[in-house]
Amino acid sequence: MLKDYQSNVTTGQAWTILNFHPNTDMKKAYTQVLARLNQIPEWPAQVQKPRVIDYSRDAGSTLASLFLYSESEITEEELVLAYRSYVEPSLSKISGIEQINLDSNRAEQRIDIEFYPEKLALYSLTLEHVATRLSRLADSSGGGLEFGTREYRLLFRGQSQFEELEDLAIGISEQKIIRLKEVAKVHKRFAFDWSYSAFKGHKAMYFYIQPASSINALEVLQSLKAAVSEMNEGPLSNTGIKLALSRDNSISIKNALWLVYGSIAIGVILACCVLYCFLRSFRSLFLIFISIPVCLAIVLLLMFLCERSLNLISLAGMALSIGLLLDTSIILVENIQRLRSEGLETINAIHVGTSQVTGALVSSTLSSILIFAPILLINTNASNLFEDLAFTVSSALLASLLVAIILIPAFARYMLKDEFVDKSTESKLNGWENFVCAPSRKRVLAIIWVVLAVPGALIMVWLSSPQLDLLPDPKEELVMVYIAFDEPKSVLSAKNQVGRVIDSRIEEQKHLLGSPNFEIHGQFCSPTYCLLFFYPEGIWNLDEFRKWIEAQLVGDLVGVNAFVYQGSLLRLAMPDSRSSQLDLKGADLATLQSTGTTLLQRLKLTFPEARITELVPFGNTLPSIEFYPNNDKLAFYGININELNSQLVTLTGGRYLGRFYSGGDSLPFYFKGKEPEHLHELLETELVFPEHGPVPLRELVSTNIILSPGSLYRTNGLASVSLNLIPPEGMPIGLFVERVKKEVSQFIINHKEIYVEYRGSADSLSVFLDEFGKMFLVALVGLLLLMRLTLSSWSLALSVLLSMPLALAGGMLSLNLLNLWVPQNLDVITLIGFMILMGLVINNAILFASHFEQAIFEGKERIGAIESAVKSRIRSIYMSTLTSILGMLPLVLNPGVGAEIYRGLATVIVGGMTFSALFTLSFMAAILSCRSFCVKLCPDEANLH
């Protein structure tokens, strides 16, 4: 289903973006768009068929960017020849590369027959006569002839070779054959002006690689680097041309992956250490440790069977799962050991211990997995980032349950036989048991716990919530400089006034004392902006880099605005993850342009650190010449307006004649006049008309020079002007958009005919929050129903559910503590952490409530049942909680590349589980001591149990 669309028409090109709702079948939508385009009748011959790109299949991401350059003087034609001869054939063989994009330096060429109007007039040759002669240069077939017993196919060879075009006879004057070279020149040139591109200050050809969907990025990048090295050492070495990767994403990916691998290893070590402190038995420790490799193997197998990729997010899910994998095994082994310490034989202890906790383990595991069902149902543009996370963690939990109830009892039969049970840690917990049970022994204390804990926790969550953001913003070792022009420039002006000036300054500055240390740098320019990048070396500081760029490179450039920022790792997957668009529409174009310009200046003043630019130029910046026909003269000379327009097109941009085959290439073929140096020269150009001879153009038209829009931009079919909004470094999108909306609402009051719409990250964030709110309620209801199926009453199920706000408060408090050291916003991945936390912390309450219920069934009083539940479960709960916390702690503390992606999520879970360990048991003791939450059994129920 189509959500909205935008279109933009500029000189020489146009694009349309169709945005669909998240639940749309994109394969079907892609096919329908192609079918509709193929139904367009009579597509202009000189216009290329539109290219349709499905951005839902990662087509918008960039795998790597490259520069083809030479350290000596080189022409653009030589670069294109090297690209076509060596680079393109080599890269096209690499599996996983979807497309090589040459938008900045396009290699397409065209043939221009550039005529001299005065020479055509001299020989009385009309434009129509010469154009017709040239357009018929084509081979054709003419049927067949039979001579004797053989039949011959007739071929007409009308096509000339490129080198022969200048000698083509195009007319006759005074018994003399007029050849094309006498009235025109033949050129082969690029069909599109090259944007300025440079690598290390040298002229370059820039292009970037777009990956196919579902690839192994590291494998493709490794193949790409091998191909680059092979070309540089082979065919390119004889040409003086080099191919360089300007952006090698494999470095950032590998650093991030090694960070996760390290976190997994450290998490395993910490978890094992805390287990040994409790168990004091290497046998029991090894028995529990078996869960980790077996569960991870099961997770990998499930990922393979479900065709899931092993990426940074799924690996982070494994790191988060390290402590969780041990929970079920810890509870089972600890319960078996407890029964052995009470005198049961090992075989009986395994049988009884397993049967006692199986129901609670199944319930707690299902509750954790249940949380991920709503997560997978969230349909937003960012959902693909946590789908792998949800799949990995839920698979790990399911695997841990299967290992605990099937594999652990079998191994325990042999590994725990004749093993001494150490009770030293149990005595150390006696004091804490008394603290946990205290609320159940004093009614006033219990009421205070019940009345204040839940509302207080919810108030803490509300008041301490950090600012909302769409996605985390992990940084990489890259400095970017976006240089926006106040007014669009020609390609030549952008190159000479900005591009080359900056490159010369870099060359002068980079070896001076005080300049930052870097080796690789480059840039490419378009008519509206230049983008400059540096790869720093050694220890560097962004603020110092920014000051150097502003003072030494761009500070005195006129008519530009420079924004210096650090590159983001997530731009590979979601290039526009921090970009929002503001559309103004509803009025005529002139009013929209004027209002948009005023609003742009106001927002720039209000948010000087933000990157606020025109999505397309607002003003009438394109110099244009209007031609008004003299109808009386046209009637006198016997031509109509369409014929005159055709003559003007031929004199200026050129008339399209068809395709010319040259050297195996099919090139566009144009017939155009020599470009005049000024308007007066154009108007003095003489056109030849039969029976009238040469006639100057000024007799046929009058002219007017104006400024016209450089582009025509529409959203949903309505004329619009749009601003692109990127918040300052470190500011969350939610806060930035909220302030922008407030500023815009105050401004737009005086422009009642105009209305405003927001797109991009602003819209994505609001859509996600709406989806998240719904799925959060679904998760709560699902957990409540599951608790009711597991426990004997609604009140007992509700008591378990009411324990969760304490953990949520702990997660939010941990985020605020983290912000004291490193900035951490409440982004969508961190919000998902709260949903995961709900499914994890409820496990402690379920274990407590199930044992409490069992004790009640056995005839104990409420207080006695609470004390029994605390005594039997406190050790296993703290063991499992501490292993989970320590297993995830490295993800919180690691400072490496990419850690920002999951640091907030891990912090929420670690903080929430810590709060759960400290307060959940006391809260459960308090709430279960209240009569309204007491389990009441009829005689039949008691006998049944």
Tab-separated table of C-alpha atoms in Angstrom, residues 613-838:
chain	number	residue	atom	x	y	z
A	613	THR	CA	19.381	22.747	4.297
A	614	GLU	CA	17.082	22.954	1.297
A	615	LEU	CA	16.181	19.520	0.031
A	616	VAL	CA	15.993	21.133	-3.415
A	617	PRO	CA	16.835	24.803	-4.110
A	618	PHE	CA	13.972	27.116	-3.092
A	619	GLY	CA	14.617	30.226	-5.091
A	620	ASN	CA	14.528	30.980	-8.797
A	621	THR	CA	18.228	30.359	-9.292
A	622	LEU	CA	18.332	29.049	-12.856
A	623	PRO	CA	19.043	31.807	-15.438
A	624	SER	CA	16.635	31.268	-18.320
A	625	ILE	CA	15.878	32.894	-21.666
A	626	GLU	CA	12.259	33.165	-22.734
A	627	PHE	CA	11.588	33.211	-26.492
A	628	TYR	CA	8.409	34.857	-27.784
A	629	PRO	CA	7.571	34.050	-31.443
A	630	ASN	CA	6.727	36.798	-33.926
A	631	ASN	CA	3.644	35.182	-35.438
A	632	ASP	CA	3.423	37.642	-38.347
A	633	LYS	CA	6.955	36.842	-39.452
A	634	LEU	CA	6.377	33.125	-39.051
A	635	ALA	CA	3.340	33.357	-41.322
A	636	PHE	CA	5.304	35.364	-43.880
A	637	TYR	CA	8.132	32.795	-44.019
A	638	GLY	CA	5.707	29.877	-44.028
A	639	ILE	CA	6.738	28.114	-40.809
A	640	ASN	CA	4.800	27.281	-37.667
A	641	ILE	CA	5.668	27.500	-33.970
A	642	ASN	CA	6.650	23.838	-33.696
A	643	GLU	CA	9.076	24.169	-36.598
A	644	LEU	CA	10.613	27.273	-35.042
A	645	ASN	CA	10.969	25.503	-31.694
A	646	SER	CA	12.733	22.623	-33.461
A	647	GLN	CA	15.161	25.094	-35.043
A	648	LEU	CA	15.895	26.685	-31.639
A	649	VAL	CA	16.511	23.296	-30.040
A	650	THR	CA	18.917	22.422	-32.862
A	651	LEU	CA	20.793	25.705	-32.455
A	652	THR	CA	21.205	25.324	-28.670
A	653	GLY	CA	20.945	21.978	-26.877
A	654	GLY	CA	20.906	19.932	-30.056
A	655	ARG	CA	18.468	17.750	-31.982
A	656	TYR	CA	18.514	14.039	-31.224
A	657	LEU	CA	19.176	12.054	-34.402
A	658	GLY	CA	19.141	8.502	-33.004
A	659	ARG	CA	21.920	6.059	-32.077
A	660	PHE	CA	25.323	5.922	-33.749
A	661	TYR	CA	27.312	2.692	-33.586
A	662	SER	CA	30.994	3.299	-32.972
A	663	GLY	CA	33.572	0.751	-31.862
A	664	GLY	CA	30.934	-1.630	-30.564
A	665	ASP	CA	29.145	1.130	-28.607
A	666	SER	CA	25.738	2.573	-29.377
A	667	LEU	CA	26.020	6.301	-28.641
A	668	PRO	CA	23.402	9.072	-28.686
A	669	PHE	CA	23.779	11.158	-31.859
A	670	TYR	CA	23.076	14.919	-31.757
A	671	PHE	CA	23.081	17.747	-34.296
A	672	LYS	CA	23.665	21.109	-32.608
A	673	GLY	CA	24.871	24.613	-33.308
A	674	LYS	CA	28.173	25.986	-32.135
A	675	GLU	CA	27.576	27.385	-28.678
A	676	PRO	CA	27.290	31.208	-28.893
A	677	GLU	CA	29.277	33.361	-26.506
A	678	HIS	CA	26.352	35.687	-25.746
A	679	LEU	CA	22.652	36.161	-26.537
A	680	HIS	CA	23.259	38.796	-29.217
A	681	GLU	CA	25.334	36.312	-31.208
A	682	LEU	CA	22.524	33.761	-30.995
A	683	LEU	CA	19.911	36.269	-32.177
A	684	GLU	CA	22.104	37.246	-35.124
A	685	THR	CA	22.290	33.631	-36.255
A	686	GLU	CA	20.822	33.221	-39.739
A	687	LEU	CA	18.375	30.441	-40.532
A	688	VAL	CA	17.874	29.364	-44.119
A	689	PHE	CA	14.308	29.013	-45.429
A	690	PRO	CA	13.507	27.814	-48.950
A	691	GLU	CA	12.401	30.632	-51.249
A	692	HIS	CA	13.452	33.257	-48.681
A	693	GLY	CA	17.145	32.592	-48.038
A	694	PRO	CA	18.928	33.408	-44.788
A	695	VAL	CA	16.813	35.096	-42.062
A	696	PRO	CA	18.295	36.300	-38.734
A	697	LEU	CA	16.700	34.744	-35.664
A	698	ARG	CA	15.947	38.172	-34.136
A	699	GLU	CA	13.295	38.706	-36.818
A	700	LEU	CA	11.432	35.632	-35.706
A	701	VAL	CA	11.554	35.946	-31.890
A	702	SER	CA	11.921	38.395	-29.058
A	703	THR	CA	13.615	37.393	-25.804
A	704	ASN	CA	13.507	38.004	-22.073
A	705	ILE	CA	16.088	36.909	-19.510
A	706	ILE	CA	14.628	35.672	-16.207
A	707	LEU	CA	15.475	33.527	-13.201
A	708	SER	CA	13.383	30.355	-13.026
A	709	PRO	CA	13.167	27.453	-10.552
A	710	GLY	CA	16.093	25.068	-10.779
A	711	SER	CA	13.766	22.178	-10.016
A	712	LEU	CA	10.083	21.387	-9.626
A	713	TYR	CA	9.461	19.426	-6.423
A	714	ARG	CA	6.190	17.758	-5.478
A	715	THR	CA	4.996	15.668	-2.554
A	716	ASN	CA	1.872	13.594	-3.134
A	717	GLY	CA	1.275	15.510	-6.351
A	718	LEU	CA	1.294	18.980	-4.740
A	719	ALA	CA	3.921	21.647	-5.361
A	720	SER	CA	6.131	21.796	-2.264
A	721	VAL	CA	9.315	23.150	-0.802
A	722	SER	CA	11.154	20.922	1.643
A	723	LEU	CA	13.806	21.339	4.303
A	724	ASN	CA	16.206	18.596	5.303
A	725	LEU	CA	16.734	18.548	9.083
A	726	ILE	CA	19.658	16.803	10.801
A	727	PRO	CA	20.056	17.462	14.556
A	728	PRO	CA	23.311	18.675	16.128
A	729	GLU	CA	25.823	16.060	17.238
A	730	GLY	CA	24.570	14.309	20.376
A	731	MET	CA	21.049	15.755	20.303
A	732	PRO	CA	18.340	13.073	20.097
A	733	ILE	CA	15.941	13.242	17.196
A	734	GLY	CA	12.884	13.297	19.455
A	735	LEU	CA	13.992	16.447	21.280
A	736	PHE	CA	15.169	18.142	18.092
A	737	VAL	CA	11.934	17.450	16.183
A	738	GLU	CA	9.853	18.561	19.166
A	739	ARG	CA	11.673	21.919	19.274
A	740	VAL	CA	11.490	22.315	15.500
A	741	LYS	CA	7.728	21.656	15.529
A	742	LYS	CA	7.248	24.228	18.264
A	743	GLU	CA	9.244	26.817	16.311
A	744	VAL	CA	7.459	26.027	13.042
A	745	SER	CA	3.987	26.151	14.634
A	746	GLN	CA	4.708	29.659	15.913
A	747	PHE	CA	5.960	30.723	12.488
A	748	ILE	CA	3.169	29.192	10.423
A	749	ILE	CA	0.397	30.989	12.357
A	750	ASN	CA	0.850	33.967	10.031
A	751	HIS	CA	0.649	31.784	6.909
A	752	LYS	CA	-2.765	30.177	7.144
A	753	GLU	CA	-2.827	29.046	3.508
A	754	ILE	CA	0.245	26.836	4.063
A	755	TYR	CA	0.329	23.548	5.959
A	756	VAL	CA	3.277	21.478	7.165
A	757	GLU	CA	4.089	17.758	6.999
A	758	TYR	CA	7.032	15.861	8.477
A	759	ARG	CA	8.731	12.827	6.949
A	760	GLY	CA	11.859	10.750	7.480
A	761	SER	CA	13.131	10.112	10.998
A	762	ALA	CA	10.513	12.374	12.573
A	763	ASP	CA	7.721	10.321	11.042
A	764	SER	CA	9.529	7.005	11.648
A	765	LEU	CA	9.944	7.797	15.350
A	766	SER	CA	6.273	8.644	15.849
A	767	VAL	CA	5.233	5.504	13.922
A	768	PHE	CA	7.552	3.356	16.024
A	769	LEU	CA	6.307	4.822	19.317
A	770	ASP	CA	2.729	4.151	18.270
A	771	GLU	CA	3.581	0.563	17.299
A	772	PHE	CA	5.673	0.087	20.440
A	773	GLY	CA	2.863	1.270	22.706
A	774	LYS	CA	0.451	-1.218	21.163
A	775	MET	CA	2.915	-4.095	21.321
A	776	PHE	CA	3.814	-3.230	24.938
A	777	LEU	CA	0.154	-3.623	25.930
A	778	VAL	CA	-0.076	-6.869	23.940
A	779	ALA	CA	2.984	-8.183	25.808
A	780	LEU	CA	1.483	-7.271	29.192
A	781	VAL	CA	-1.800	-8.989	28.410
A	782	GLY	CA	0.037	-12.043	27.059
A	783	LEU	CA	2.170	-12.313	30.181
A	784	LEU	CA	-0.860	-11.970	32.449
A	785	LEU	CA	-2.682	-14.764	30.596
A	786	LEU	CA	0.394	-16.995	30.714
A	787	MET	CA	0.764	-16.367	34.453
A	788	ARG	CA	-2.853	-17.298	34.989
A	789	LEU	CA	-2.364	-20.576	33.139
A	790	THR	CA	0.725	-21.315	35.236
A	791	LEU	CA	-0.511	-20.201	38.661
A	792	SER	CA	-3.742	-20.997	40.485
A	793	SER	CA	-5.413	-17.588	40.656
A	794	TRP	CA	-5.706	-14.227	38.929
A	795	SER	CA	-4.506	-12.463	42.075
A	796	LEU	CA	-1.313	-14.519	42.152
A	797	ALA	CA	-0.750	-13.864	38.432
A	798	LEU	CA	-1.313	-10.140	38.980
A	799	SER	CA	1.156	-10.082	41.876
A	800	VAL	CA	3.847	-11.463	39.571
A	801	LEU	CA	3.033	-8.847	36.940
A	802	LEU	CA	3.134	-6.016	39.506
A	803	SER	CA	6.753	-6.846	40.296
A	804	MET	CA	7.905	-5.600	36.898
A	805	PRO	CA	7.759	-1.796	37.457
A	806	LEU	CA	10.624	-2.110	39.939
A	807	ALA	CA	12.829	-3.590	37.231
A	808	LEU	CA	11.707	-0.972	34.703
A	809	ALA	CA	12.659	1.746	37.201
A	810	GLY	CA	16.060	0.100	37.620
A	811	GLY	CA	16.588	0.058	33.866
A	812	MET	CA	15.692	3.731	33.534
A	813	LEU	CA	17.873	4.712	36.502
A	814	SER	CA	20.795	2.808	34.957
A	815	LEU	CA	20.393	4.761	31.710
A	816	ASN	CA	20.642	8.022	33.654
A	817	LEU	CA	23.736	6.793	35.494
A	818	LEU	CA	25.301	5.784	32.176
A	819	ASN	CA	24.677	9.312	30.864
A	820	LEU	CA	27.013	10.642	33.557
A	821	TRP	CA	29.912	9.014	31.646
A	822	VAL	CA	28.801	8.607	28.045
A	823	PRO	CA	25.754	10.037	26.212
A	824	GLN	CA	22.962	7.495	25.809
A	825	ASN	CA	19.543	8.447	24.468
A	826	LEU	CA	16.379	6.396	24.689
A	827	ASP	CA	16.506	5.017	21.141
A	828	VAL	CA	14.303	2.304	19.664
A	829	ILE	CA	16.802	-0.504	20.372
A	830	THR	CA	17.006	0.616	24.019
A	831	LEU	CA	13.198	0.665	24.195
A	832	ILE	CA	13.192	-2.910	22.940
A	833	GLY	CA	15.487	-3.641	25.894
A	834	PHE	CA	12.631	-2.756	28.255
A	835	MET	CA	10.384	-5.314	26.580
A	836	ILE	CA	13.113	-7.955	26.836
A	837	LEU	CA	13.623	-6.980	30.483
A	838	MET	CA	9.954	-7.646	31.204
